[in-house]
Coordinates of C-alpha atoms in Angstrom, one line a residue:
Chain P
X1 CA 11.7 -49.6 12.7
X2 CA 15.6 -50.8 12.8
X3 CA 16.8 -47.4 13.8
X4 CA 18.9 -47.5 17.1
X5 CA 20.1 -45.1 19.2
X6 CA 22.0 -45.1 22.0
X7 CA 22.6 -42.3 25.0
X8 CA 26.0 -42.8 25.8
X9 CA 27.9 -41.6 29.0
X10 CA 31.6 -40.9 28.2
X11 CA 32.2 -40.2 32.6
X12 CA 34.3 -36.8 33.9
X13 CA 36.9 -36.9 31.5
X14 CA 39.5 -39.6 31.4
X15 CA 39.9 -42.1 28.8
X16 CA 39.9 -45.0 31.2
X17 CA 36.5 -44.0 32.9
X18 CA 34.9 -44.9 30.1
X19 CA 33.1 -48.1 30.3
X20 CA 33.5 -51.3 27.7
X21 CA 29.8 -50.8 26.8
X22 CA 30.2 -47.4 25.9
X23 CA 32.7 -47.7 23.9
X24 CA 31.4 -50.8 22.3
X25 CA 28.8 -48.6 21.5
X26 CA 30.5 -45.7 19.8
X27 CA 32.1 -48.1 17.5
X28 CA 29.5 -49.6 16.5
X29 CA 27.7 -46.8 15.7
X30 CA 27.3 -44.9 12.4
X31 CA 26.3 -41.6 13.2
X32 CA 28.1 -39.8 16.7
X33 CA 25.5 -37.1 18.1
X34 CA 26.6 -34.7 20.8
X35 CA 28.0 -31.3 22.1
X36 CA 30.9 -30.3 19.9
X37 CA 34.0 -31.0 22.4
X38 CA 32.0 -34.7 23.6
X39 CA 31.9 -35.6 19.9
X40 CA 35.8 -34.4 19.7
X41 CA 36.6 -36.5 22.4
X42 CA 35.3 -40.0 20.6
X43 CA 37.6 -42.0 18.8
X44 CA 36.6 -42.6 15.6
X45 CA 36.6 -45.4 12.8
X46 CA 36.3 -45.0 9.4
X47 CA 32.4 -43.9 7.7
X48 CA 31.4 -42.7 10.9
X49 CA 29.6 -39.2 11.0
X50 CA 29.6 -36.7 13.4
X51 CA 27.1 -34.1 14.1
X52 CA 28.6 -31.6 16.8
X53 CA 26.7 -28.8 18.1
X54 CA 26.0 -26.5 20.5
X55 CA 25.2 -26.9 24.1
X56 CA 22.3 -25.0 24.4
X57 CA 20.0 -26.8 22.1
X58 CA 19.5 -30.2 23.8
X59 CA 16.3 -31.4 23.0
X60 CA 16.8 -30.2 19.2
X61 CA 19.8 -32.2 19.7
X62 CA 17.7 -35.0 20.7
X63 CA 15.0 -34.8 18.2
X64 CA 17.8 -34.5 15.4
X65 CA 19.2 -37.9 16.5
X66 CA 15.5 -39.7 16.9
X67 CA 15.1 -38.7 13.1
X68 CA 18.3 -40.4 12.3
X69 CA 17.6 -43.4 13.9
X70 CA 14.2 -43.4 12.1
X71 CA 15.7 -43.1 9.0
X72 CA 17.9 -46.7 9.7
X73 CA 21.0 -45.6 11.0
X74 CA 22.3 -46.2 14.6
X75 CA 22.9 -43.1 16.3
X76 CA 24.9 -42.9 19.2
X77 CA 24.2 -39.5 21.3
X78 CA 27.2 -38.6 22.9
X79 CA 26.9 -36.7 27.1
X80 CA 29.1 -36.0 29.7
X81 CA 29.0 -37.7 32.9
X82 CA 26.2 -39.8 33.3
X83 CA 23.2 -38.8 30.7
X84 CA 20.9 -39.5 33.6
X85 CA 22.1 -36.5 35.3
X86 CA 21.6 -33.1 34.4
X87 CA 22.8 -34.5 30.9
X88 CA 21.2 -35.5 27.7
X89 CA 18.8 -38.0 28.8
X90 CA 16.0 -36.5 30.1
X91 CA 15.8 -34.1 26.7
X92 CA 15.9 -36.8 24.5
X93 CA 12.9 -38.2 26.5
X94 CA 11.2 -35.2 26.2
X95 CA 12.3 -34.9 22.5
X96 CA 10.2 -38.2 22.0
X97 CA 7.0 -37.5 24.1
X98 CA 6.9 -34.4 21.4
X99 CA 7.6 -36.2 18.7
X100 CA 6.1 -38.7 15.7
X101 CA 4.3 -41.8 17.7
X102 CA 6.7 -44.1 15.2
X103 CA 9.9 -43.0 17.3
X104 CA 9.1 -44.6 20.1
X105 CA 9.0 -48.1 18.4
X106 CA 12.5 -47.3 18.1
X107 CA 15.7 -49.4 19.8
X108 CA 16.5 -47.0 22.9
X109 CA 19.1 -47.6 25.3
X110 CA 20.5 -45.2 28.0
X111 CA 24.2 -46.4 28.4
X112 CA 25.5 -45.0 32.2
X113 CA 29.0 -43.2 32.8
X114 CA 30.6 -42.4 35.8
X115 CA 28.9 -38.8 36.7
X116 CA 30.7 -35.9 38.0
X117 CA 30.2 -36.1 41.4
X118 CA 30.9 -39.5 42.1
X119 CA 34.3 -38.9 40.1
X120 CA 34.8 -35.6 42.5
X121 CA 33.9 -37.6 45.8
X122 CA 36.3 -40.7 44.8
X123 CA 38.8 -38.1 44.5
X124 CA 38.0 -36.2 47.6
X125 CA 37.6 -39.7 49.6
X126 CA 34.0 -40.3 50.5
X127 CA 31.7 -37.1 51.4
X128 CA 28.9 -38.7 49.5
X129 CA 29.0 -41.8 51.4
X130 CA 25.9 -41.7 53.5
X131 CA 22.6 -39.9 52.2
X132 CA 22.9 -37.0 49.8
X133 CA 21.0 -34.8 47.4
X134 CA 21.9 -34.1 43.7
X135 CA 21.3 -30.4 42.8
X136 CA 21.4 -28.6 39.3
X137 CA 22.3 -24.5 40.1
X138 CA 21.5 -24.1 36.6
X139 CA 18.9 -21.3 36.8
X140 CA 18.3 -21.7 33.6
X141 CA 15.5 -24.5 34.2
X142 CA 13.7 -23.5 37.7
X143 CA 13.5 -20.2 39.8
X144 CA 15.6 -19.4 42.3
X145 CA 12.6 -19.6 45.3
X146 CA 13.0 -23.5 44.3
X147 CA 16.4 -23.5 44.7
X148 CA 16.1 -21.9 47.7
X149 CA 13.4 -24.2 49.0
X150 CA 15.4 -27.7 48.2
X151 CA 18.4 -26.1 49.6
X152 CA 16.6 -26.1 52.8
X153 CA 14.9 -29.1 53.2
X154 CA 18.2 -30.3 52.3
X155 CA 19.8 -28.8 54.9
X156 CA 17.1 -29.9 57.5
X157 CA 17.5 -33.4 56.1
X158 CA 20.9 -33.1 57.2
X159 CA 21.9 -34.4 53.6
X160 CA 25.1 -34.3 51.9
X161 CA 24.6 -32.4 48.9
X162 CA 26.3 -32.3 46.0
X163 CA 26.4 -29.0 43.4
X164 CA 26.3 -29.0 39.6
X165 CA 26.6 -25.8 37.7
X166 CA 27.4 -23.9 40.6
X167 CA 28.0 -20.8 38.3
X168 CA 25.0 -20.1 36.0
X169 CA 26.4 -18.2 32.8
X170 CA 22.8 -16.3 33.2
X171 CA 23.3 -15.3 37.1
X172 CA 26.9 -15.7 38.2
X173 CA 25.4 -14.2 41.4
X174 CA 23.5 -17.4 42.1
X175 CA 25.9 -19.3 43.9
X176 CA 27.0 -16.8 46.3
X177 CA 23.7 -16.4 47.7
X178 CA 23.3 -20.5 47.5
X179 CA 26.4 -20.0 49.9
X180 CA 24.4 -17.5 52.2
X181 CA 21.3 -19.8 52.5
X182 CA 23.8 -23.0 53.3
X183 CA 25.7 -20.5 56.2
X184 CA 22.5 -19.5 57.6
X185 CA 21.1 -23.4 57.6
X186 CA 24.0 -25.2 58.3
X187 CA 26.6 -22.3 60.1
X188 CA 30.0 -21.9 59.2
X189 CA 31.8 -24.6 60.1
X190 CA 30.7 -27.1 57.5
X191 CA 32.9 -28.8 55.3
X192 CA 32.8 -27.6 51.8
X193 CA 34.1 -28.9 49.0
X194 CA 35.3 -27.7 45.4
X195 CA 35.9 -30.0 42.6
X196 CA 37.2 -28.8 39.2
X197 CA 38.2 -30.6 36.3
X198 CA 38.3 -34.0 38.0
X199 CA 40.3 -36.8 36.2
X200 CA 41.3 -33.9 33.4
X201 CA 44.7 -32.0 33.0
X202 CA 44.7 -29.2 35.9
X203 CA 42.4 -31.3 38.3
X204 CA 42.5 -28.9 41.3
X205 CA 40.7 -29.6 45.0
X206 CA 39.7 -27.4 47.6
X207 CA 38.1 -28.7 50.8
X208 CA 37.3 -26.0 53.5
X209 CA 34.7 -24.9 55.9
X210 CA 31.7 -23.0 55.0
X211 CA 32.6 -19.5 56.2
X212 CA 35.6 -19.5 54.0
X213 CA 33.9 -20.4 51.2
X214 CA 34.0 -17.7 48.3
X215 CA 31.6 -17.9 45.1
X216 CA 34.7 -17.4 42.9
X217 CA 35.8 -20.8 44.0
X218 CA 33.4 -22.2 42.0
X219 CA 33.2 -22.1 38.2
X220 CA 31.1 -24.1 35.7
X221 CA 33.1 -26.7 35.5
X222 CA 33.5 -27.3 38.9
X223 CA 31.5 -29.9 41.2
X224 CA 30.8 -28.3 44.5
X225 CA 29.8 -31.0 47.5
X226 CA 28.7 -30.0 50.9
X227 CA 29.3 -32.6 54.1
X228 CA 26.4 -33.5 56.5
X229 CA 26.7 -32.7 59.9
X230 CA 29.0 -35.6 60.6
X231 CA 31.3 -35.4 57.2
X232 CA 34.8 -34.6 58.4
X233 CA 38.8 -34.6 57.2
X234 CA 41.1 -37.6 57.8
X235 CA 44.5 -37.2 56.8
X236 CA 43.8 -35.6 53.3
X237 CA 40.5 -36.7 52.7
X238 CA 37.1 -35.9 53.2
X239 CA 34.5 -38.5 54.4
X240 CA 31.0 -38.9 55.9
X241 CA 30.8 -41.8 58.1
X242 CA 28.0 -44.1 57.4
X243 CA 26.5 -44.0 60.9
X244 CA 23.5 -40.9 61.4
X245 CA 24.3 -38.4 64.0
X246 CA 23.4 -39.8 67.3
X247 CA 23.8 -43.4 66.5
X248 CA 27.1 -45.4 68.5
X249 CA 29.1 -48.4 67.5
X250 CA 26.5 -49.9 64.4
X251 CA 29.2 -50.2 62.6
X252 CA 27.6 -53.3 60.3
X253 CA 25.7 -52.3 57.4
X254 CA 22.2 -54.5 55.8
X255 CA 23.7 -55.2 53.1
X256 CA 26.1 -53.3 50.0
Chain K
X1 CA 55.3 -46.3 53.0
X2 CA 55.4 -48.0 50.0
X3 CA 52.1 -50.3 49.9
X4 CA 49.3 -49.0 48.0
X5 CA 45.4 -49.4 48.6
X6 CA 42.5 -49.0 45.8
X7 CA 38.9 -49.5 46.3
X8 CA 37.8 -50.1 43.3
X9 CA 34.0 -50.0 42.0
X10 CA 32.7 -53.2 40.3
X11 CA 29.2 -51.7 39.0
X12 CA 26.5 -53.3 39.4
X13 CA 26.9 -56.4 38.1
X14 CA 27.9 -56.7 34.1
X15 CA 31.5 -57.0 33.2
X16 CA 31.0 -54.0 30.5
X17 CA 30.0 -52.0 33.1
X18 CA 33.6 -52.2 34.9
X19 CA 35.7 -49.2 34.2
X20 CA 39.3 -49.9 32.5
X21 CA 40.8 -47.7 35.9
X22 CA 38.9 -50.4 37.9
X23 CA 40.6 -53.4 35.3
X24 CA 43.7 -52.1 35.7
X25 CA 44.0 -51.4 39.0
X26 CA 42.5 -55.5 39.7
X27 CA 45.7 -56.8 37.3
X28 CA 48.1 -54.8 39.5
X29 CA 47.0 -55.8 42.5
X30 CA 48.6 -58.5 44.7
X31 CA 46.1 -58.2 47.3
X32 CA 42.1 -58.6 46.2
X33 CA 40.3 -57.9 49.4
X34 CA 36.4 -57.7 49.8
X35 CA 32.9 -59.6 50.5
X36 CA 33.0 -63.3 48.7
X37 CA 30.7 -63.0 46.0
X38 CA 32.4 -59.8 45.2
X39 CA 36.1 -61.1 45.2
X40 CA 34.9 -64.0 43.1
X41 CA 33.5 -62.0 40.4
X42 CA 36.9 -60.7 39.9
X43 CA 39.1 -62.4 37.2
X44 CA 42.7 -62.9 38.7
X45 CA 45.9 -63.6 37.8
X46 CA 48.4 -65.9 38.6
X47 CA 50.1 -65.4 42.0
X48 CA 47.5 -62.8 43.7
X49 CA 46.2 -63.4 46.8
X50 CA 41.8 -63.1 47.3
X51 CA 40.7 -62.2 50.9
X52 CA 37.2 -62.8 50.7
X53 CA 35.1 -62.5 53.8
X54 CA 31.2 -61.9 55.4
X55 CA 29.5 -58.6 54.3
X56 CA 28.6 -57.5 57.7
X57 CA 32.3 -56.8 58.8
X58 CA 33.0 -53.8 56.7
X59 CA 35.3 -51.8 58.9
X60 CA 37.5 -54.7 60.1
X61 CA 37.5 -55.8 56.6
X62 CA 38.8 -52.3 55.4
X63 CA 41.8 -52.4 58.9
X64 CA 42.5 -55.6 57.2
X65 CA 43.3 -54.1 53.6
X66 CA 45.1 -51.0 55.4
X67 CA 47.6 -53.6 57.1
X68 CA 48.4 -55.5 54.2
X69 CA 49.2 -52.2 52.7
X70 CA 51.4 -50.9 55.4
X71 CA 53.5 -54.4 54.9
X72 CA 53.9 -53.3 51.3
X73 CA 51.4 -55.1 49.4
X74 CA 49.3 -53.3 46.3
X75 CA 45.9 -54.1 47.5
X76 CA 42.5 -53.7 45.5
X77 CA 39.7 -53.8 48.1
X78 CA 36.1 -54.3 45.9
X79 CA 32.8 -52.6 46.1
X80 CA 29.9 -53.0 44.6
X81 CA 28.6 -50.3 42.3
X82 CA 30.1 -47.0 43.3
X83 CA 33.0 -47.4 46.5
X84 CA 31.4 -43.8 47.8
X85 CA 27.8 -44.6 47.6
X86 CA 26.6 -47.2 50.8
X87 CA 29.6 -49.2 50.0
X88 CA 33.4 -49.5 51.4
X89 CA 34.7 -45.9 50.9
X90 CA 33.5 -44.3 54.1
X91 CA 34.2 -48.0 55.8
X92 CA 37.9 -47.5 54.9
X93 CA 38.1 -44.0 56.3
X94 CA 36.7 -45.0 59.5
X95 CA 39.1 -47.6 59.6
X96 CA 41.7 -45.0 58.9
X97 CA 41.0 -42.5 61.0
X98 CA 40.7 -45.0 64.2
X99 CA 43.9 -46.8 62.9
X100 CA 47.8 -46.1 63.1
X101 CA 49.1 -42.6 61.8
X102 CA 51.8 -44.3 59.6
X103 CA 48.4 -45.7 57.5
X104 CA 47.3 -41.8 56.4
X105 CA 50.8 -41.9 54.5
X106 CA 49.5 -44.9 52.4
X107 CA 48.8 -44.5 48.3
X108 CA 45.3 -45.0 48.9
X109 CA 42.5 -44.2 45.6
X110 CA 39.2 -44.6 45.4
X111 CA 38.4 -45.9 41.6
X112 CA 34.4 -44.8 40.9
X113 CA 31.9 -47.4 39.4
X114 CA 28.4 -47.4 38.2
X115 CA 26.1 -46.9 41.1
X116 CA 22.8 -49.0 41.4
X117 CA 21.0 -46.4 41.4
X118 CA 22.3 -45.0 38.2
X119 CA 22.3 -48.3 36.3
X120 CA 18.9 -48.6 37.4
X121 CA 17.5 -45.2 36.1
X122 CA 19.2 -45.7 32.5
X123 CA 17.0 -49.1 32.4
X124 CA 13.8 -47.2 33.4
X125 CA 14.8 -44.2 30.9
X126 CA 15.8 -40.5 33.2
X127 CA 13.5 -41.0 36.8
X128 CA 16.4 -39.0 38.3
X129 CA 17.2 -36.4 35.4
X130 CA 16.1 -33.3 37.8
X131 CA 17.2 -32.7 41.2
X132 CA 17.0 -36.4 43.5
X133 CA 18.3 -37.4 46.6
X134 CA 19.7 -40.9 47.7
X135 CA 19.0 -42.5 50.5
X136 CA 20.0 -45.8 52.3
X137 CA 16.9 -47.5 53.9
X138 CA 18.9 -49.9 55.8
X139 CA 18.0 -49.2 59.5
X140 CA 21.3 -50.7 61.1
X141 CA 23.1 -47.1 60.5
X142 CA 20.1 -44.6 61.7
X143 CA 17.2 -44.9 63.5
X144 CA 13.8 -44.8 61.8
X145 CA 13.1 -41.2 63.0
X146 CA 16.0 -40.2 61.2
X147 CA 14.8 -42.0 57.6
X148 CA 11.1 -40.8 58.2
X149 CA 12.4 -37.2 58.4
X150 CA 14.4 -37.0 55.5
X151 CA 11.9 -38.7 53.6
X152 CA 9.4 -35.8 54.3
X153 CA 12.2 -33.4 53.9
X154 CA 13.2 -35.3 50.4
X155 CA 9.2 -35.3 49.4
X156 CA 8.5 -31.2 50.8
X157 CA 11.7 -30.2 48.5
X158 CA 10.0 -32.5 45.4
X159 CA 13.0 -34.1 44.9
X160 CA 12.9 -37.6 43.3
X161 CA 13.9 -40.3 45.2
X162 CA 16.4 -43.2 44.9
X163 CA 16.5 -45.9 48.0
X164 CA 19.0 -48.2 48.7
X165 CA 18.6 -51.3 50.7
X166 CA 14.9 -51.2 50.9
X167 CA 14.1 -54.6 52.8
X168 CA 16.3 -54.5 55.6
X169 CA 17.0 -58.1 56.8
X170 CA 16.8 -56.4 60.8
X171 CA 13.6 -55.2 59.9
X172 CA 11.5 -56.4 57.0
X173 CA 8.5 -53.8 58.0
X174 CA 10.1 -50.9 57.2
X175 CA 9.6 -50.3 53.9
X176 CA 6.0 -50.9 54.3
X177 CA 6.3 -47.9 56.6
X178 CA 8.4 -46.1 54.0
X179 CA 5.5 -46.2 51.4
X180 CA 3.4 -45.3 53.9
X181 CA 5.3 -41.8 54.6
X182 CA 5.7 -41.4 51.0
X183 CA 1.8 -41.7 50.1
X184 CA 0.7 -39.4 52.9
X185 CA 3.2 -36.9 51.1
X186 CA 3.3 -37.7 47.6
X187 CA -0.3 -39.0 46.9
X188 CA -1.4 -42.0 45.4
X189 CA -0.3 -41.3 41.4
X190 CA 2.8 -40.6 42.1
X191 CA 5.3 -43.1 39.7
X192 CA 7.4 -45.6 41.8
X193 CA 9.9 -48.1 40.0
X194 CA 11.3 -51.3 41.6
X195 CA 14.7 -52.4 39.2
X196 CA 16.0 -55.8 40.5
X197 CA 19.5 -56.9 39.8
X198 CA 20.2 -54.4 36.7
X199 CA 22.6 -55.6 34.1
X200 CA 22.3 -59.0 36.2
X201 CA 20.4 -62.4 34.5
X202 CA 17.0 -62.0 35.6
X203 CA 17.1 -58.3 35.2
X204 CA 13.3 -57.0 36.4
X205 CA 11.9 -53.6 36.0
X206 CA 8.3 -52.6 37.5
X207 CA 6.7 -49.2 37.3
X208 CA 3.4 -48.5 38.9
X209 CA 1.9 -45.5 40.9
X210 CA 2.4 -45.6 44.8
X211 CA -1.0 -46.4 45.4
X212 CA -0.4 -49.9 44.2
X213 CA 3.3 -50.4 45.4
X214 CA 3.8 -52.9 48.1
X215 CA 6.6 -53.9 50.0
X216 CA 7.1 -57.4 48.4
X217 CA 8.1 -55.4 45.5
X218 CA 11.6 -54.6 46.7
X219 CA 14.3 -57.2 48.1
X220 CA 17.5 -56.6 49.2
X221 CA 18.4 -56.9 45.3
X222 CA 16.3 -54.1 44.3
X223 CA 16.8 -50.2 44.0
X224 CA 14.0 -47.9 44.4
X225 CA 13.3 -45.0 42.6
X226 CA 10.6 -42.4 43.2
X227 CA 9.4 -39.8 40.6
X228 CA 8.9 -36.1 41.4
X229 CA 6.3 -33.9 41.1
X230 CA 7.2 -33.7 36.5
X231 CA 7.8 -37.6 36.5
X232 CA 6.3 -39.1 34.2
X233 CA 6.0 -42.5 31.0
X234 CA 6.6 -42.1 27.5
X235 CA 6.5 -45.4 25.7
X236 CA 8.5 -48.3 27.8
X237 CA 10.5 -45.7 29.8
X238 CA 9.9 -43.3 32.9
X239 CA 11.5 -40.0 32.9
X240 CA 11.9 -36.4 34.2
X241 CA 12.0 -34.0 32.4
X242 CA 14.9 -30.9 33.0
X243 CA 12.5 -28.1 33.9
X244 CA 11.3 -27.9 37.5
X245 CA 7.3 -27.4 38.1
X246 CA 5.7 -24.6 37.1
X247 CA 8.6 -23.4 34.5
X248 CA 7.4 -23.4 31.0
X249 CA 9.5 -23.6 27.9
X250 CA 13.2 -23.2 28.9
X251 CA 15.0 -25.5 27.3
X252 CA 18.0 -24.7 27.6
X253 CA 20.9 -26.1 30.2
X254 CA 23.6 -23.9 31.1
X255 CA 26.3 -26.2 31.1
X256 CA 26.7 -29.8 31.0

């Protein structure tokens, strides 16, 4: 087949977070695929089309765009962030373990972008900078006892962590008791931090400790990040130093 | 104070993989500052001034750049993938906070990259497209207590898995002891990719299941990435897919 098709990370939001490859890509490309405000956001030249939909229908999404790319054309899928996470890269993977065996002869590539939380923790300092766990609030895709549970082996990991979807349109209730279950692991004195609209117009920051934490301080397009036991403010940043609690003057690390 | 201080994110390895923020930033700055394979890889201008040094000096390295800056200069101090993930950004905060007050007045940014582990899963397809953790194996900056407990914690949550710095020059053996945890939690079938310099010449991806992973598979070049419970191949790639274990036919994402 000489279909192509391309997942293409266009990073939190500003123009220049977008990598060379990416946009290499999306101009080569005759056929944009994405959520309707990603595909907004992508310059365009002339004879390209563009196929914005909805958000809620990923892996038809996906599956629209493999057909494309079967059909000849080079298709470049369009996702926020990173579309390894929580983005469109695992539903177009599931979109071709469904589909016709001739798709995956197809020319794949997932193309990376700077994810949310990395853009929240540059702009917060470093609270991500020693081990931490990625997790998706989004009810929609897993009960809330395995929330629960990965919050607390989390916890008892003494892992960062850092929050997407905080504030599921299904269950705005979720996060506050994600917020009780983090209190009674990791008391109240833990550094929290809220992240909205990072590198966009109306960036705001809030960094505070645990017990003053609020569920309304959250929204869905917020990144939420919670320190580890050793994650503290300098000055006006946030950090976790790269040392584990208990360990005195390593201060060399293997290797970057 | 009028010096400024980025720490900029060079990705993991390809030029097109380099942000324009992290570009820009490089041209502007007087000052390049970092490890010497690092600073070398960075195209310069006429008239700036490259401070390479070892890699094992990271905090006195980052007191360095903070000087400069307090004598005026526009430094660019360079990382390696992401600045916040096991690279300088928590380095330059410890420096900060155990340096001079005047230094917390500094313009200091941290510009995001593409993080190994992140390049590495767009190679391999999604591995970390449901909830993961990240973890840096290198035993200088916690004791191996500390790494075998959050690896249980990591597997009892089914989390998947990325590791940085498996083969630790200090201590070769314990990745062997790594695999070792993660079989007696994970069982034998579960999926286990090795991705050697991504985006680099010589590029090498390996998939297999844990029974047959050894620890020659993983240098110091290499990232790690364990599947969870739902990892699984399609084709050439490895993926997971969106919906935790156990949940059938959601489909949806809240947000993205």
């Amino acid at each position: 087949m000489s279909g192509q098709l391309v997942v293409a990370g266009l990073g939190p939001g500003a123009e220049d977070m977008i990598t060379p490859e990416v946009t290499a890509a999306l101009i080569e490309a005759t056929d944009i695929v994405g959520y309707g405000p990603y595909v907004a956001r992508v310059a365009l030249r002339a004879g390209q089309r563009l196929h914005g939909s909805d958000n809620r229908v990923e892996v038809e999404r996906a599956s629209f765009a493999l057909d494309l790319a079967a059909r000849g054309r080079k298709v470049a899928v369009v996702s926020s962030g990173d579309p390894g996470v929580f983005a469109m890269a695992s539903a177009l993977f599931e979109a071709l373990e469904d589909g016709p065996a001739e798709w995956r002869d197809l020319d794949i590539r997932i193309l990376p972008g700077i994810t949310a939380m990395l853009a929240a923790a540059a702009r917060l300092g470093a609270p991500l900078g020693h081990d931490f766990c990625a997790i998706n609030l989004s009810d929609n895709l897993k009960p809330w006892a395995v929330i629960e549970h990965r919050l607390r082996m989390a916890a008892r990991g003494d892992f960062a962590m850092a929050f997407y979807n905080p504030r599921s349109r299904a269950r705005p209730e979720g996060f506050a008791r994600v917020l009780d279950v983090l209190r009674e692991e990791l008391g109240g004195e833990r550094l929290i931090s809220f992240a909205r609209d990072v590198s966009k117009p109306g960036e705001h920051l809030l960094t505070l400790p645990l017990a003053e934490a609020r569920a309304g301080m959250a929204d869905m397009r917020t990144v939420v990040i919670v320190g580890n036991s050793m994650t503290r403010q300098v000055g006006r940043f946030v950090y976790t130093p790269r040392q584990a609690p208990g360990v005195q003057g390593a201060g060399v690390q293997g290797a970057e």
